[in-house]
mmCIF file of C-alpha atoms in Angstrom:
data_model
loop_
_atom_site.group_PDB
_atom_site.id
_atom_site.type_symbol
_atom_site.label_atom_id
_atom_site.label_comp_id
_atom_site.label_asym_id
_atom_site.label_seq_id
_atom_site.Cartn_x
_atom_site.Cartn_y
_atom_site.Cartn_z
ATOM 1 C CA MET A 832 82.091 104.708 80.042
ATOM 2 C CA ARG A 833 79.378 104.822 82.685
ATOM 3 C CA LYS A 834 78.919 101.125 81.973
ATOM 4 C CA ALA A 835 82.347 100.203 82.040
ATOM 5 C CA VAL A 836 82.536 101.715 85.417
ATOM 6 C CA CYS A 837 79.593 99.602 86.578
ATOM 7 C CA VAL A 838 81.184 96.294 85.196
ATOM 8 C CA PHE A 839 84.125 96.867 86.995
ATOM 9 C CA LEU A 840 82.526 97.445 89.982
ATOM 10 C CA LEU A 841 80.443 94.365 89.775
ATOM 11 C CA ALA A 842 83.800 92.454 88.921
ATOM 12 C CA LEU A 843 85.317 93.808 91.905
ATOM 13 C CA GLN A 844 82.315 92.460 94.174
ATOM 14 C CA GLY A 845 82.761 89.191 92.387
ATOM 15 C CA ALA A 846 86.302 88.785 93.045
ATOM 16 C CA ALA A 847 85.932 90.057 97.074
ATOM 17 C CA LEU A 848 83.719 86.818 97.636
ATOM 18 C CA SER A 849 86.615 84.345 97.416
ATOM 19 C CA GLN A 850 89.233 86.877 99.128
ATOM 20 C CA GLY A 851 91.701 85.813 101.554
ATOM 21 C CA ILE A 852 93.603 87.687 104.591
ATOM 22 C CA HIS A 853 97.469 88.528 104.521
ATOM 23 C CA PRO A 854 98.928 86.563 107.543
ATOM 24 C CA VAL A 855 101.189 89.475 108.345
ATOM 25 C CA THR A 856 99.241 92.698 108.112
ATOM 26 C CA GLY A 857 95.283 91.150 108.182
ATOM 27 C CA ARG A 858 94.942 93.101 104.931
ATOM 28 C CA PRO A 859 92.053 91.224 102.533
ATOM 29 C CA TYR A 860 93.009 90.385 99.334
ATOM 30 C CA ALA A 861 90.925 92.343 96.911
ATOM 31 C CA GLY A 862 90.808 89.454 94.465
ATOM 32 C CA VAL A 863 91.871 89.508 90.396
ATOM 33 C CA MET A 864 89.840 91.549 87.869
ATOM 34 C CA GLY A 865 88.403 89.297 84.983
ATOM 35 C CA LEU A 866 88.111 90.281 81.357
ATOM 36 C CA ASP A 867 84.804 91.934 81.941
ATOM 37 C CA GLY A 868 86.829 94.900 83.656
ATOM 38 C CA ALA A 869 89.233 95.373 80.577
ATOM 39 C CA GLY A 870 87.463 98.446 79.910
ATOM 40 C CA TRP A 871 88.605 99.962 83.096
ATOM 41 C CA LEU A 872 92.167 99.569 82.108
ATOM 42 C CA VAL A 873 92.214 101.214 78.940
ATOM 43 C CA ARG A 874 89.713 104.039 80.357
ATOM 44 C CA PRO A 875 90.463 107.311 78.599
ATOM 45 C CA GLU A 876 90.665 108.882 82.165
ATOM 46 C CA ARG A 877 93.471 106.823 83.290
ATOM 47 C CA GLU A 878 95.828 109.034 81.772
ATOM 48 C CA THR A 879 95.087 111.946 83.723
ATOM 49 C CA GLU A 880 94.297 109.970 87.189
ATOM 50 C CA GLU A 881 97.403 107.924 87.235
ATOM 51 C CA HIS A 882 99.942 109.707 84.962
ATOM 52 C CA PRO A 883 101.767 106.471 83.565
ATOM 53 C CA ASP A 884 104.520 108.218 81.716
ATOM 54 C CA ALA A 885 105.388 110.457 85.191
ATOM 55 C CA ALA A 886 105.481 107.102 86.976
ATOM 56 C CA LEU A 887 107.999 105.652 84.504
ATOM 57 C CA ASP A 888 109.910 108.741 84.777
ATOM 58 C CA ALA A 889 110.331 108.376 88.374
ATOM 59 C CA ILE A 890 111.201 104.785 88.224
ATOM 60 C CA GLY A 891 113.998 104.873 85.372
ATOM 61 C CA ILE A 892 113.790 102.476 82.647
ATOM 62 C CA THR A 893 117.230 101.708 81.177
ATOM 63 C CA SER A 894 117.400 101.404 77.340
ATOM 64 C CA GLY A 895 118.359 97.795 76.599
ATOM 65 C CA SER A 896 117.077 96.627 80.030
ATOM 66 C CA THR A 897 114.816 93.396 80.598
ATOM 67 C CA VAL A 898 111.876 94.306 82.479
ATOM 68 C CA ALA A 899 108.727 92.195 83.768
ATOM 69 C CA ASP A 900 105.024 93.842 83.613
ATOM 70 C CA ILE A 901 103.270 91.431 86.093
ATOM 71 C CA GLY A 902 99.495 91.509 85.927
ATOM 72 C CA ALA A 903 99.870 93.250 82.418
ATOM 73 C CA GLY A 904 96.272 92.871 81.623
ATOM 74 C CA ALA A 905 95.569 94.193 78.165
ATOM 75 C CA GLY A 906 99.154 95.882 78.161
ATOM 76 C CA TYR A 907 98.555 99.475 79.039
ATOM 77 C CA MET A 908 101.904 99.679 80.591
ATOM 78 C CA THR A 909 103.340 97.320 78.492
ATOM 79 C CA TRP A 910 103.707 99.147 75.175
ATOM 80 C CA ARG A 911 105.127 101.946 77.319
ATOM 81 C CA LEU A 912 107.737 99.896 78.774
ATOM 82 C CA ALA A 913 108.457 98.273 75.471
ATOM 83 C CA ALA A 914 109.185 101.707 74.065
ATOM 84 C CA ARG A 915 111.563 102.724 76.952
ATOM 85 C CA VAL A 916 113.650 99.585 76.825
ATOM 86 C CA GLY A 917 113.991 99.959 73.229
ATOM 87 C CA PRO A 918 114.600 97.475 70.363
ATOM 88 C CA LEU A 919 117.668 95.804 72.608
ATOM 89 C CA GLY A 920 115.233 95.476 75.681
ATOM 90 C CA LYS A 921 112.729 93.070 76.252
ATOM 91 C CA VAL A 922 109.381 93.140 78.127
ATOM 92 C CA TYR A 923 107.946 89.933 79.677
ATOM 93 C CA ALA A 924 104.007 90.693 79.938
ATOM 94 C CA ASN A 925 102.633 88.598 82.425
ATOM 95 C CA ASP A 926 98.934 87.582 83.460
ATOM 96 C CA ILE A 927 97.187 84.707 84.775
ATOM 97 C CA GLN A 928 94.194 85.037 82.492
ATOM 98 C CA PRO A 929 94.624 83.488 78.739
ATOM 99 C CA LYS A 930 92.018 85.571 77.368
ATOM 100 C CA MET A 931 93.722 88.735 78.790
ATOM 101 C CA LEU A 932 97.033 87.720 77.370
ATOM 102 C CA MET A 933 95.122 87.244 74.064
ATOM 103 C CA LEU A 934 94.136 90.753 74.028
ATOM 104 C CA LEU A 935 97.404 92.128 75.096
ATOM 105 C CA ARG A 936 99.070 90.264 72.060
ATOM 106 C CA HIS A 937 96.498 91.925 69.778
ATOM 107 C CA ASN A 938 97.306 95.342 71.247
ATOM 108 C CA MET A 939 100.972 94.897 70.552
ATOM 109 C CA GLU A 940 100.627 93.711 67.355
ATOM 110 C CA GLU A 941 98.518 96.767 66.532
ATOM 111 C CA LYS A 942 101.075 98.927 67.436
ATOM 112 C CA LYS A 943 103.856 96.916 65.763
ATOM 113 C CA ILE A 944 105.625 96.252 68.982
ATOM 114 C CA SER A 945 107.934 92.906 68.676
ATOM 115 C CA ASN A 946 110.138 93.117 71.901
ATOM 116 C CA VAL A 947 107.042 91.844 74.126
ATOM 117 C CA ILE A 948 106.964 88.169 75.287
ATOM 118 C CA ALA A 949 103.602 87.305 76.762
ATOM 119 C CA VAL A 950 103.676 84.845 79.764
ATOM 120 C CA LEU A 951 101.008 83.055 81.343
ATOM 121 C CA GLY A 952 101.519 82.684 85.094
ATOM 122 C CA ASP A 953 99.597 81.170 87.849
ATOM 123 C CA VAL A 954 98.245 82.734 91.222
ATOM 124 C CA ASP A 955 101.743 81.966 93.269
ATOM 125 C CA ASP A 956 104.201 81.977 90.177
ATOM 126 C CA PRO A 957 104.590 84.701 87.474
ATOM 127 C CA LYS A 958 106.545 81.963 85.406
ATOM 128 C CA LEU A 959 109.305 84.431 84.779
ATOM 129 C CA PRO A 960 112.831 83.152 83.759
ATOM 130 C CA ARG A 961 115.475 82.734 86.458
ATOM 131 C CA ALA A 962 117.698 85.550 87.490
ATOM 132 C CA ALA A 963 116.870 87.665 83.918
ATOM 133 C CA ILE A 964 115.043 90.737 85.010
ATOM 134 C CA ASP A 965 116.156 94.050 85.745
ATOM 135 C CA MET A 966 113.094 95.264 86.888
ATOM 136 C CA ALA A 967 109.663 94.027 88.011
ATOM 137 C CA LEU A 968 106.762 96.500 87.705
ATOM 138 C CA LEU A 969 103.289 95.854 89.499
ATOM 139 C CA VAL A 970 100.960 98.578 88.693
ATOM 140 C CA ASP A 971 97.753 98.482 90.483
ATOM 141 C CA VAL A 972 98.061 94.483 90.945
ATOM 142 C CA TYR A 973 99.876 93.662 94.089
ATOM 143 C CA HIS A 974 96.902 94.278 96.521
ATOM 144 C CA GLU A 975 95.388 91.580 94.155
ATOM 145 C CA PHE A 976 97.397 88.464 94.698
ATOM 146 C CA SER A 977 95.739 85.730 96.427
ATOM 147 C CA GLU A 978 99.274 84.317 97.233
ATOM 148 C CA PRO A 979 101.349 87.323 97.579
ATOM 149 C CA GLN A 980 104.129 85.814 99.506
ATOM 150 C CA ALA A 981 104.829 82.793 97.121
ATOM 151 C CA MET A 982 104.585 85.523 94.115
ATOM 152 C CA LEU A 983 107.128 87.775 95.831
ATOM 153 C CA ARG A 984 109.540 84.802 96.466
ATOM 154 C CA HIS A 985 109.312 83.848 92.597
ATOM 155 C CA ILE A 986 109.685 87.238 91.644
ATOM 156 C CA ARG A 987 112.651 87.346 93.683
ATOM 157 C CA VAL A 988 114.255 84.533 92.139
ATOM 158 C CA ALA A 989 113.669 86.059 88.564
ATOM 159 C CA LEU A 990 115.433 89.243 89.578
ATOM 160 C CA ARG A 991 118.828 89.834 88.796
ATOM 161 C CA PRO A 992 121.071 90.356 91.674
ATOM 162 C CA ASP A 993 120.692 94.168 91.550
ATOM 163 C CA GLY A 994 117.151 93.912 90.322
ATOM 164 C CA LYS A 995 114.312 96.433 91.309
ATOM 165 C CA LEU A 996 110.636 95.313 92.366
ATOM 166 C CA VAL A 997 108.418 98.206 91.864
ATOM 167 C CA LEU A 998 104.981 98.551 93.339
ATOM 168 C CA VAL A 999 102.384 101.373 92.075
ATOM 169 C CA GLU A 1000 99.407 101.256 94.686
ATOM 170 C CA TYR A 1001 96.549 103.890 95.379
ATOM 171 C CA ARG A 1002 97.259 105.566 98.741
ATOM 172 C CA GLY A 1003 95.576 103.711 101.633
ATOM 173 C CA GLU A 1004 96.513 106.641 103.905
ATOM 174 C CA ASP A 1005 94.446 109.109 101.607
ATOM 175 C CA PRO A 1006 90.395 109.037 102.343
ATOM 176 C CA LYS A 1007 89.970 111.448 99.249
ATOM 177 C CA VAL A 1008 91.233 108.724 96.803
ATOM 178 C CA PRO A 1009 88.111 107.448 95.206
ATOM 179 C CA ILE A 1010 88.810 103.791 95.033
ATOM 180 C CA ARG A 1011 87.578 101.038 97.413
ATOM 181 C CA PRO A 1012 89.521 100.362 100.512
ATOM 182 C CA GLU A 1013 90.780 96.922 99.530
ATOM 183 C CA HIS A 1014 92.249 98.248 96.180
ATOM 184 C CA LYS A 1015 94.577 100.784 97.969
ATOM 185 C CA MET A 1016 97.542 99.926 100.205
ATOM 186 C CA THR A 1017 99.714 102.327 102.553
ATOM 187 C CA VAL A 1018 103.266 102.513 102.432
ATOM 188 C CA GLN A 1019 103.487 100.649 105.915
ATOM 189 C CA GLN A 1020 101.493 97.923 104.873
ATOM 190 C CA VAL A 1021 103.317 97.343 101.773
ATOM 191 C CA ARG A 1022 106.603 97.498 103.252
ATOM 192 C CA ALA A 1023 105.326 95.085 106.312
ATOM 193 C CA GLU A 1024 104.283 92.345 103.629
ATOM 194 C CA VAL A 1025 107.593 92.720 100.976
ATOM 195 C CA GLU A 1026 110.149 93.560 103.087
ATOM 196 C CA PRO A 1027 110.101 89.820 104.809
ATOM 197 C CA GLU A 1028 110.300 88.149 101.457
ATOM 198 C CA GLY A 1029 113.720 89.322 100.624
ATOM 199 C CA PHE A 1030 113.562 92.983 99.645
ATOM 200 C CA ARG A 1031 114.805 96.215 101.057
ATOM 201 C CA LEU A 1032 113.112 99.736 100.570
ATOM 202 C CA ASP A 1033 115.259 101.471 98.329
ATOM 203 C CA ARG A 1034 112.841 104.859 97.750
ATOM 204 C CA VAL A 1035 109.351 106.265 97.617
ATOM 205 C CA SER A 1036 107.782 108.385 95.251
ATOM 206 C CA GLU A 1037 105.010 110.490 95.331
ATOM 207 C CA VAL A 1038 104.852 112.168 92.062
ATOM 208 C CA LEU A 1039 101.671 110.871 91.018
ATOM 209 C CA PRO A 1040 98.410 112.322 92.165
ATOM 210 C CA ARG A 1041 96.763 109.352 93.539
ATOM 211 C CA GLN A 1042 99.225 106.521 93.985
ATOM 212 C CA HIS A 1043 102.584 105.769 95.636
ATOM 213 C CA VAL A 1044 105.767 104.564 93.715
ATOM 214 C CA ILE A 1045 107.448 102.235 95.944
ATOM 215 C CA ILE A 1046 110.809 100.889 94.811
ATOM 216 C CA PHE A 1047 112.496 97.802 96.514
ATOM 217 C CA ARG A 1048 115.986 96.506 95.589
ATOM 218 C CA LYS A 1049 116.558 92.579 95.973
ATOM 219 C CA SER A 1050 118.039 91.986 99.283
ATOM 220 C CA VAL A 1051 121.450 89.651 99.929
ATOM 221 C CA GLN A 1052 120.615 86.795 101.434
#
């Protein structure tokens, strides 16, 4: 596991070389984790560090709904979402790396999950169907976007009128959270960047040991 952590840190350092700055908050973009970091996404410690099922409990996933796992990676959250929406529901698993989606498809096949659709997106567009999504979930992902404003606008278009946007991000307010600063965000930062793109804050849950669960609703414009 020590080797996986070292590879992950090297991937982060490489991504940081090409990072930009958010025009509203001045936040440096962290950059996207490459395939070399896939081991970090499925590390055994993630269960106890992030409590993924508690996060989904706090969000509330409706059986039969259509959800999007944006920045799905190898599918760590995807299969959990697929189980919660059930056979009448659907999960769009989005990523911008073809090889990551190949790994995700393999993992879904191993688990015999058939209600997941893998979607290759762009850095500025998740390529989701218009007005078809009940909830878009971004777990430890938003801070990596190199085109966050464009991504949010496309996500908004993909959401139904009562759709939810949910960001799970490591707490930037807490220096004790052992994550590099560019991979953490405060609630204030998230609101300052997300709300101008057509969203309104619904609630913030702090049930997780290290992360905010920040839930937005699509605003009427």
